[in-house]
Structures are given as C-alpha cells and as structure tokens.
Amino acid sequence: MTSVAALPVPKPRTRAPYENWRPPIIGVSVLAPVGATGLVVPCMPGGTLVLPTGTVEDGQSPEEAAQAVLTGLPDGLPIRRRVAVSQVQMRRRKVITHLVVTAPLAVQEAHSLMYRDVRADVRVLPTEKAVAALPEKSRARVLLGLQALAIGAMVYVRDGEIQRIDSVPTD
C-alpha cells in the first residue's frame, strides 16, 4: 500500500490577471435637471426607472455621445460639463462611465425628449422622488454628480471608491 507522503503534490495553477483581457467598455450617463427641482428619467417597460445612458464610440467625446442618449431638442442637449468619471474592473474588461450634466431644462423641453431606447417613456420627476426610485448604483451616481456639480468639481471613482476630486475652473 502506498503511503500518502509518497504521492506527488500537484503544482498550484497559475491564473492570468483579469485586467484588460478585452478592450474597455466606455459609456456616458446623462444627468438632465429640469428647473431647480426635477430630473429627466426614462421609465422602461415594467415601470423601472433608469439613468439615461449610452455608449461612447471610437473617436467620440462623452459630450458628443450624450447627444445621442436623449434627443428631441432642435439644438441638441445643452451640455454643461462632465462631473464624474467612474472606472470598474470587471472580470475580463474595464468599464469606464462618464457622467455629463446638462444645463437646467424647461419642462416643455424635457417633455419633448426621446430616450435612445424607444420603448422607454421619458418622465420628469422631482429630484428626491427620482433618486429614491433609481437602482442603487444609479442612485449613487446621481448623488455624486449632483454633489460634484454643486461644489464645482470633477470626481474620479475607481472600483466604487472616490480617488480624486479636482476643482473645475468657472467660466
């Protein structure tokens, strides 16, 4: 009978790091305030509220990509500035999301907007109600964006932790 000590010990398997197996996914989320107390939020079939989001194509700036997320205004969305950049390392690729804020819209302008997913119904809700109804990750992104806008900053988030806050020069 063979003793346990005589059996060969298998070598531990080496694994490649998860980082950068594929090119990153780059997206943009749009925070569109209505007046001083409302937000534009698309309502998907089934009643789920979402933060307006789309992809940034090669050669496109996040501000240009934001124009395709919400359409319907003759001159396009009045983009104010980018307030946050979030990076999350997923298993096989990095996901980078830019948060862009528009200038405050009038209620009539907000009701003329169409979301990139035509099944969605674009709604204007009070900010507090919209934030409470959004999924947890979207809620955190909106609150971070509103805070960055209020203090005139650009926020960088990596894997859920704020890495850096930079002051944005005022016009």
Tab-separated table of C-alpha atoms in Angstrom, residues 49-143:
chain	number	residue	atom	x	y	z
A	49	LEU	CA	-36.665	53.944	-13.853
A	50	VAL	CA	-33.154	54.262	-15.310
A	51	LEU	CA	-30.456	56.874	-15.614
A	52	PRO	CA	-30.166	57.883	-19.299
A	53	THR	CA	-27.073	56.004	-20.524
A	54	GLY	CA	-25.387	55.201	-23.843
A	55	THR	CA	-22.062	54.167	-25.340
A	56	VAL	CA	-19.123	56.313	-26.389
A	57	GLU	CA	-17.930	55.199	-29.823
A	58	ASP	CA	-14.315	55.402	-31.019
A	59	GLY	CA	-13.319	58.992	-31.762
A	60	GLN	CA	-16.302	60.430	-29.896
A	61	SER	CA	-16.139	62.583	-26.790
A	62	PRO	CA	-18.516	61.776	-23.907
A	63	GLU	CA	-20.264	65.090	-24.541
A	64	GLU	CA	-20.863	64.133	-28.201
A	65	ALA	CA	-22.100	60.688	-27.184
A	66	ALA	CA	-24.523	62.270	-24.700
A	67	GLN	CA	-26.296	63.956	-27.612
A	68	ALA	CA	-27.416	60.509	-28.863
A	69	VAL	CA	-28.744	59.389	-25.467
A	70	LEU	CA	-31.526	61.988	-25.221
A	71	THR	CA	-32.759	63.526	-28.474
A	72	GLY	CA	-35.612	65.792	-29.488
A	73	LEU	CA	-34.313	69.297	-28.895
A	74	PRO	CA	-33.656	71.327	-32.073
A	75	ASP	CA	-30.173	72.436	-30.958
A	76	GLY	CA	-29.348	69.215	-29.086
A	77	LEU	CA	-28.822	68.818	-25.378
A	78	PRO	CA	-27.353	71.882	-23.652
A	79	ILE	CA	-24.372	70.053	-22.153
A	80	ARG	CA	-22.911	71.946	-19.205
A	81	ARG	CA	-19.922	69.753	-18.304
A	82	ARG	CA	-18.601	66.357	-17.241
A	83	VAL	CA	-18.782	65.947	-13.454
A	84	ALA	CA	-17.568	62.395	-12.826
A	85	VAL	CA	-15.619	59.510	-14.333
A	86	SER	CA	-16.056	56.062	-12.860
A	87	GLN	CA	-13.879	53.007	-13.588
A	88	VAL	CA	-14.758	49.473	-12.569
A	89	GLN	CA	-12.562	46.472	-13.337
A	90	MET	CA	-14.864	43.623	-14.259
A	91	ARG	CA	-13.662	40.074	-14.714
A	92	ARG	CA	-12.392	40.447	-18.260
A	93	ARG	CA	-12.631	44.138	-19.049
A	94	LYS	CA	-12.728	47.588	-17.589
A	95	VAL	CA	-15.949	49.630	-17.696
A	96	ILE	CA	-15.495	53.402	-17.796
A	97	THR	CA	-18.555	55.640	-17.372
A	98	HIS	CA	-18.561	59.419	-17.800
A	99	LEU	CA	-21.323	61.418	-16.097
A	100	VAL	CA	-22.342	64.506	-18.048
A	101	VAL	CA	-24.715	67.193	-16.733
A	102	THR	CA	-26.914	69.388	-18.908
A	103	ALA	CA	-27.964	72.936	-18.214
A	104	PRO	CA	-31.366	73.037	-16.496
A	105	LEU	CA	-34.142	72.319	-18.996
A	106	ALA	CA	-37.608	73.837	-19.134
A	107	VAL	CA	-40.485	71.420	-18.519
A	108	GLN	CA	-41.606	71.749	-22.164
A	109	GLU	CA	-38.109	70.883	-23.390
A	110	ALA	CA	-37.944	67.863	-21.092
A	111	HIS	CA	-41.280	66.535	-22.364
A	112	SER	CA	-40.019	66.712	-25.968
A	113	LEU	CA	-37.025	64.445	-25.232
A	114	MET	CA	-36.780	60.877	-26.511
A	115	TYR	CA	-34.528	58.240	-24.928
A	116	ARG	CA	-32.300	56.117	-27.177
A	117	ASP	CA	-34.434	53.071	-26.293
A	118	VAL	CA	-37.765	53.958	-27.917
A	119	ARG	CA	-39.673	51.622	-25.574
A	120	ALA	CA	-38.954	53.975	-22.679
A	121	ASP	CA	-41.268	56.751	-21.606
A	122	VAL	CA	-39.311	59.880	-20.646
A	123	ARG	CA	-40.611	61.358	-17.382
A	124	VAL	CA	-39.886	64.430	-15.312
A	125	LEU	CA	-39.908	63.643	-11.609
A	126	PRO	CA	-38.998	65.676	-8.533
A	127	THR	CA	-35.295	65.073	-7.825
A	128	GLU	CA	-35.927	63.439	-4.450
A	129	LYS	CA	-38.503	61.018	-5.883
A	130	ALA	CA	-36.346	60.192	-8.933
A	131	VAL	CA	-33.256	59.490	-6.837
A	132	ALA	CA	-35.213	57.275	-4.432
A	133	ALA	CA	-36.717	55.237	-7.308
A	134	LEU	CA	-33.446	54.592	-9.180
A	135	PRO	CA	-31.461	51.373	-8.694
A	136	GLU	CA	-28.690	51.603	-6.079
A	137	LYS	CA	-25.739	52.134	-8.461
A	138	SER	CA	-27.614	54.753	-10.488
A	139	ARG	CA	-28.726	56.481	-7.292
A	140	ALA	CA	-25.122	56.722	-6.094
A	141	ARG	CA	-24.004	58.066	-9.485
A	142	VAL	CA	-26.734	60.753	-9.494
A	143	LEU	CA	-25.982	61.860	-5.925
